[in-house]
Amino acid sequence: MNIDRLMKIMISPLITEKATQIAEKNKQFAFLVVPDATKLEIKNAVEMLFKVQVKSVSVINIKGKLKRVGKFMGRRKDQKKAYVKLMNGQEINFTEVV
């Protein structure tokens, strides 16, 4: 895997109520990723950036909503979310990442 590509896979972590509940209950963390990322690339990127072991990766493609601005219709960008499940004993702390 190309290290430059892995550094560009992760856009941002999702810090929402739902993502926090899932993290506490199932040890899964949610991230926004680039739309053309594969599960293997996401797994390698998380392991490289956070120094943890990943058990599984689930991805969700979200279509952008149609929005009206005056008489014009527009569309928000499509997004891709990744839910990453960690091995037992592993943890990601977003405040300590370099």
Tab-separated table of N, CA and C in Angstrom:
chain	number	residue	atom	x	y	z
A	1	MET	N	0.826	-1.184	0.000
A	1	MET	CA	0.000	0.000	0.000
A	1	MET	C	0.873	1.252	0.000
A	2	ASN	N	0.429	2.237	-0.728
A	2	ASN	CA	1.125	3.506	-0.805
A	2	ASN	C	0.797	4.339	0.439
A	3	ILE	N	1.802	4.787	1.153
A	3	ILE	CA	1.601	5.531	2.390
A	3	ILE	C	0.908	6.864	2.128
A	4	ASP	N	1.216	7.522	1.018
A	4	ASP	CA	0.551	8.785	0.688
A	4	ASP	C	-0.946	8.572	0.495
A	5	ARG	N	-1.312	7.487	-0.160
A	5	ARG	CA	-2.729	7.175	-0.374
A	5	ARG	C	-3.423	6.909	0.969
A	6	LEU	N	-2.764	6.155	1.862
A	6	LEU	CA	-3.359	5.842	3.155
A	6	LEU	C	-3.562	7.094	4.005
A	7	MET	N	-2.676	8.078	3.882
A	7	MET	CA	-2.808	9.313	4.648
A	7	MET	C	-3.992	10.147	4.175
A	8	LYS	N	-4.426	9.958	2.923
A	8	LYS	CA	-5.522	10.747	2.367
A	8	LYS	C	-6.875	10.048	2.457
A	9	ILE	N	-6.905	8.802	2.922
A	9	ILE	CA	-8.152	8.029	3.001
A	9	ILE	C	-9.111	8.638	4.023
A	10	MET	N	-8.617	8.928	5.221
A	10	MET	CA	-9.461	9.406	6.311
A	10	MET	C	-9.687	10.907	6.166
A	11	ILE	N	-10.958	11.319	6.106
A	11	ILE	CA	-11.276	12.745	6.053
A	11	ILE	C	-11.406	13.287	7.470
A	12	SER	N	-12.260	12.638	8.285
A	12	SER	CA	-12.428	13.081	9.666
A	12	SER	C	-13.158	12.015	10.466
A	13	PRO	N	-12.973	12.027	11.781
A	13	PRO	CA	-13.789	11.138	12.614
A	13	PRO	C	-15.173	11.758	12.792
A	14	LEU	N	-16.187	10.917	12.969
A	14	LEU	CA	-17.534	11.401	13.234
A	14	LEU	C	-17.749	11.406	14.743
A	15	ILE	N	-17.967	12.587	15.282
A	15	ILE	CA	-18.216	12.733	16.710
A	15	ILE	C	-19.667	13.208	16.852
A	16	THR	N	-20.590	12.261	16.895
A	16	THR	CA	-22.012	12.552	17.062
A	16	THR	C	-22.530	11.712	18.216
A	17	GLU	N	-23.780	11.955	18.610
A	17	GLU	CA	-24.359	11.156	19.698
A	17	GLU	C	-24.429	9.686	19.304
A	18	LYS	N	-24.870	9.424	18.085
A	18	LYS	CA	-24.997	8.043	17.624
A	18	LYS	C	-23.627	7.365	17.567
A	19	ALA	N	-22.635	8.049	17.024
A	19	ALA	CA	-21.295	7.473	16.912
A	19	ALA	C	-20.689	7.229	18.290
A	20	THR	N	-20.958	8.114	19.249
A	20	THR	CA	-20.447	7.940	20.601
A	20	THR	C	-21.100	6.744	21.288
A	21	GLN	N	-22.400	6.572	21.094
A	21	GLN	CA	-23.090	5.419	21.682
A	21	GLN	C	-22.565	4.114	21.097
A	22	ILE	N	-22.346	4.085	19.790
A	22	ILE	CA	-21.822	2.883	19.143
A	22	ILE	C	-20.404	2.593	19.624
A	23	ALA	N	-19.610	3.635	19.808
A	23	ALA	CA	-18.232	3.449	20.283
A	23	ALA	C	-18.215	2.858	21.687
A	24	GLU	N	-19.095	3.335	22.566
A	24	GLU	CA	-19.128	2.831	23.932
A	24	GLU	C	-19.673	1.408	23.994
A	25	LYS	N	-20.678	1.118	23.187
A	25	LYS	CA	-21.352	-0.177	23.260
A	25	LYS	C	-20.598	-1.276	22.515
A	26	ASN	N	-20.148	-1.003	21.289
A	26	ASN	CA	-19.600	-2.039	20.411
A	26	ASN	C	-18.124	-1.894	20.078
A	27	LYS	N	-17.444	-0.896	20.645
A	27	LYS	CA	-16.037	-0.630	20.295
A	27	LYS	C	-15.886	-0.369	18.794
A	28	GLN	N	-16.861	0.351	18.211
A	28	GLN	CA	-16.784	0.739	16.805
A	28	GLN	C	-16.634	2.245	16.740
A	29	PHE	N	-15.804	2.697	15.817
A	29	PHE	CA	-15.573	4.121	15.635
A	29	PHE	C	-15.949	4.494	14.211
A	30	ALA	N	-16.581	5.666	14.053
A	30	ALA	CA	-17.073	6.100	12.753
A	30	ALA	C	-16.153	7.165	12.164
A	31	PHE	N	-15.896	7.056	10.865
A	31	PHE	CA	-15.055	8.009	10.148
A	31	PHE	C	-15.696	8.365	8.820
A	32	LEU	N	-15.483	9.599	8.365
A	32	LEU	CA	-15.783	9.958	6.984
A	32	LEU	C	-14.546	9.634	6.170
A	33	VAL	N	-14.737	8.950	5.055
A	33	VAL	CA	-13.611	8.558	4.211
A	33	VAL	C	-13.871	9.004	2.783
A	34	VAL	N	-12.835	8.979	1.956
A	34	VAL	CA	-12.995	9.362	0.557
A	34	VAL	C	-13.903	8.342	-0.141
A	35	PRO	N	-14.690	8.772	-1.118
A	35	PRO	CA	-15.684	7.883	-1.735
A	35	PRO	C	-15.112	6.657	-2.442
A	36	ASP	N	-13.871	6.690	-2.879
A	36	ASP	CA	-13.318	5.547	-3.612
A	36	ASP	C	-12.459	4.632	-2.732
A	37	ALA	N	-12.548	4.789	-1.402
A	37	ALA	CA	-11.756	3.969	-0.481
A	37	ALA	C	-12.351	2.570	-0.366
A	38	THR	N	-11.474	1.570	-0.268
A	38	THR	CA	-11.906	0.195	-0.066
A	38	THR	C	-11.780	-0.157	1.417
A	39	LYS	N	-12.395	-1.279	1.806
A	39	LYS	CA	-12.332	-1.704	3.203
A	39	LYS	C	-10.896	-1.993	3.634
A	40	LEU	N	-10.122	-2.604	2.762
A	40	LEU	CA	-8.731	-2.913	3.094
A	40	LEU	C	-7.914	-1.640	3.281
A	41	GLU	N	-8.126	-0.639	2.427
A	41	GLU	CA	-7.419	0.629	2.578
A	41	GLU	C	-7.809	1.327	3.877
A	42	ILE	N	-9.086	1.289	4.219
A	42	ILE	CA	-9.547	1.919	5.458
A	42	ILE	C	-8.920	1.221	6.657
A	43	LYS	N	-8.901	-0.101	6.637
A	43	LYS	CA	-8.300	-0.867	7.733
A	43	LYS	C	-6.829	-0.509	7.898
A	44	ASN	N	-6.076	-0.496	6.796
A	44	ASN	CA	-4.646	-0.181	6.867
A	44	ASN	C	-4.407	1.253	7.316
A	45	ALA	N	-5.264	2.190	6.896
A	45	ALA	CA	-5.106	3.590	7.287
A	45	ALA	C	-5.337	3.767	8.786
A	46	VAL	N	-6.370	3.129	9.324
A	46	VAL	CA	-6.656	3.241	10.763
A	46	VAL	C	-5.534	2.604	11.576
A	47	GLU	N	-5.064	1.445	11.145
A	47	GLU	CA	-3.971	0.783	11.874
A	47	GLU	C	-2.697	1.619	11.846
A	48	MET	N	-2.425	2.277	10.717
A	48	MET	CA	-1.220	3.081	10.609
A	48	MET	C	-1.332	4.380	11.425
A	49	LEU	N	-2.473	5.063	11.341
A	49	LEU	CA	-2.615	6.360	12.000
A	49	LEU	C	-2.766	6.251	13.512
A	50	PHE	N	-3.527	5.268	13.983
A	50	PHE	CA	-3.856	5.197	15.402
A	50	PHE	C	-3.113	4.097	16.153
A	51	LYS	N	-2.306	3.293	15.459
A	51	LYS	CA	-1.521	2.218	16.081
A	51	LYS	C	-2.412	1.248	16.866
A	52	VAL	N	-3.489	0.781	16.235
A	52	VAL	CA	-4.412	-0.187	16.831
A	52	VAL	C	-4.606	-1.342	15.859
A	53	GLN	N	-5.234	-2.422	16.341
A	53	GLN	CA	-5.549	-3.559	15.492
A	53	GLN	C	-7.042	-3.532	15.180
A	54	VAL	N	-7.378	-3.635	13.896
A	54	VAL	CA	-8.756	-3.553	13.436
A	54	VAL	C	-9.299	-4.961	13.234
A	55	LYS	N	-10.506	-5.197	13.769
A	55	LYS	CA	-11.158	-6.489	13.605
A	55	LYS	C	-11.977	-6.525	12.322
A	56	SER	N	-12.791	-5.469	12.065
A	56	SER	CA	-13.605	-5.435	10.858
A	56	SER	C	-13.930	-4.000	10.473
A	57	VAL	N	-14.341	-3.838	9.218
A	57	VAL	CA	-14.712	-2.534	8.684
A	57	VAL	C	-16.041	-2.679	7.946
A	58	SER	N	-16.987	-1.793	8.258
A	58	SER	CA	-18.252	-1.711	7.530
A	58	SER	C	-18.344	-0.334	6.906
A	59	VAL	N	-18.834	-0.264	5.668
A	59	VAL	CA	-18.934	1.022	4.993
A	59	VAL	C	-20.377	1.297	4.595
A	60	ILE	N	-20.729	2.583	4.558
A	60	ILE	CA	-22.060	3.035	4.162
A	60	ILE	C	-21.880	4.171	3.173
A	61	ASN	N	-22.518	4.056	2.012
A	61	ASN	CA	-22.532	5.131	1.032
A	61	ASN	C	-23.799	5.950	1.241
A	62	ILE	N	-23.637	7.260	1.412
A	62	ILE	CA	-24.762	8.148	1.671
A	62	ILE	C	-24.910	9.086	0.481
A	63	LYS	N	-26.078	9.056	-0.139
A	63	LYS	CA	-26.359	9.938	-1.262
A	63	LYS	C	-26.642	11.341	-0.739
A	64	GLY	N	-26.164	12.354	-1.471
A	64	GLY	CA	-26.389	13.735	-1.077
A	64	GLY	C	-27.846	14.130	-1.231
A	65	LYS	N	-28.327	14.962	-0.316
A	65	LYS	CA	-29.717	15.403	-0.339
A	65	LYS	C	-29.935	16.467	-1.404
A	66	LEU	N	-31.148	16.505	-1.953
A	66	LEU	CA	-31.547	17.588	-2.840
A	66	LEU	C	-31.976	18.770	-1.979
A	67	LYS	N	-31.480	19.944	-2.283
A	67	LYS	CA	-31.813	21.143	-1.528
A	67	LYS	C	-32.200	22.253	-2.495
A	68	ARG	N	-33.152	23.056	-2.069
A	68	ARG	CA	-33.598	24.176	-2.889
A	68	ARG	C	-33.018	25.463	-2.314
A	69	VAL	N	-32.483	26.304	-3.202
A	69	VAL	CA	-32.018	27.634	-2.841
A	69	VAL	C	-32.750	28.585	-3.774
A	70	GLY	N	-33.806	29.204	-3.256
A	70	GLY	CA	-34.640	30.045	-4.104
A	70	GLY	C	-35.369	29.182	-5.114
A	71	LYS	N	-35.204	29.499	-6.388
A	71	LYS	CA	-35.860	28.696	-7.423
A	71	LYS	C	-34.946	27.610	-7.990
A	72	PHE	N	-33.720	27.549	-7.512
A	72	PHE	CA	-32.755	26.588	-8.030
A	72	PHE	C	-32.659	25.360	-7.125
A	73	MET	N	-32.537	24.202	-7.744
A	73	MET	CA	-32.332	22.970	-6.998
A	73	MET	C	-30.845	22.629	-7.008
A	74	GLY	N	-30.340	22.250	-5.878
A	74	GLY	CA	-28.948	21.853	-5.769
A	74	GLY	C	-28.863	20.500	-5.090
A	75	ARG	N	-27.666	19.975	-5.019
A	75	ARG	CA	-27.471	18.670	-4.409
A	75	ARG	C	-26.214	18.717	-3.554
A	76	ARG	N	-26.312	18.185	-2.336
A	76	ARG	CA	-25.130	18.069	-1.486
A	76	ARG	C	-24.253	16.934	-1.994
A	77	LYS	N	-23.001	16.931	-1.555
A	77	LYS	CA	-22.069	15.895	-1.993
A	77	LYS	C	-22.428	14.544	-1.391
A	78	ASP	N	-22.131	13.484	-2.149
A	78	ASP	CA	-22.254	12.136	-1.619
A	78	ASP	C	-21.126	11.908	-0.616
A	79	GLN	N	-21.390	11.072	0.392
A	79	GLN	CA	-20.396	10.791	1.420
A	79	GLN	C	-20.263	9.288	1.612
A	80	LYS	N	-19.160	8.890	2.201
A	80	LYS	CA	-18.940	7.499	2.556
A	80	LYS	C	-18.499	7.456	4.011
A	81	LYS	N	-19.226	6.679	4.829
A	81	LYS	CA	-18.879	6.497	6.234
A	81	LYS	C	-18.283	5.112	6.412
A	82	ALA	N	-17.340	5.019	7.322
A	82	ALA	CA	-16.747	3.734	7.669
A	82	ALA	C	-16.880	3.528	9.166
A	83	TYR	N	-17.430	2.380	9.550
A	83	TYR	CA	-17.496	1.981	10.946
A	83	TYR	C	-16.422	0.920	11.166
A	84	VAL	N	-15.462	1.238	12.020
A	84	VAL	CA	-14.302	0.381	12.249
A	84	VAL	C	-14.432	-0.263	13.624
A	85	LYS	N	-14.422	-1.590	13.657
A	85	LYS	CA	-14.482	-2.330	14.924
A	85	LYS	C	-13.071	-2.752	15.300
A	86	LEU	N	-12.695	-2.486	16.551
A	86	LEU	CA	-11.348	-2.777	17.027
A	86	LEU	C	-11.310	-4.111	17.752
A	87	MET	N	-10.117	-4.701	17.817
A	87	MET	CA	-9.902	-5.920	18.587
A	87	MET	C	-10.092	-5.621	20.075
A	88	ASN	N	-10.302	-6.649	20.863
A	88	ASN	CA	-10.470	-6.484	22.304
A	88	ASN	C	-9.208	-5.872	22.912
A	89	GLY	N	-9.408	-4.912	23.807
A	89	GLY	CA	-8.287	-4.261	24.475
A	89	GLY	C	-7.730	-3.066	23.720
A	90	GLN	N	-8.200	-2.806	22.522
A	90	GLN	CA	-7.728	-1.673	21.724
A	90	GLN	C	-8.663	-0.479	21.946
A	91	GLU	N	-8.110	0.728	21.847
A	91	GLU	CA	-8.909	1.934	22.033
A	91	GLU	C	-8.307	3.077	21.239
A	92	ILE	N	-9.168	3.940	20.721
A	92	ILE	CA	-8.724	5.141	20.018
A	92	ILE	C	-9.103	6.334	20.877
A	93	ASN	N	-8.128	7.186	21.162
A	93	ASN	CA	-8.370	8.420	21.892
A	93	ASN	C	-8.042	9.559	20.927
A	94	PHE	N	-9.074	10.272	20.476
A	94	PHE	CA	-8.881	11.301	19.455
A	94	PHE	C	-8.128	12.516	19.965
A	95	THR	N	-8.041	12.702	21.267
A	95	THR	CA	-7.338	13.856	21.794
A	95	THR	C	-5.825	13.674	21.808
A	96	GLU	N	-5.344	12.434	21.711
A	96	GLU	CA	-3.906	12.185	21.801
A	96	GLU	C	-3.238	11.907	20.460
A	97	VAL	N	-3.963	11.998	19.370
A	97	VAL	CA	-3.406	11.682	18.050
A	97	VAL	C	-2.485	12.801	17.603
A	98	VAL	N	-1.346	12.426	17.058
A	98	VAL	CA	-0.354	13.404	16.603
A	98	VAL	C	-0.651	13.809	15.183
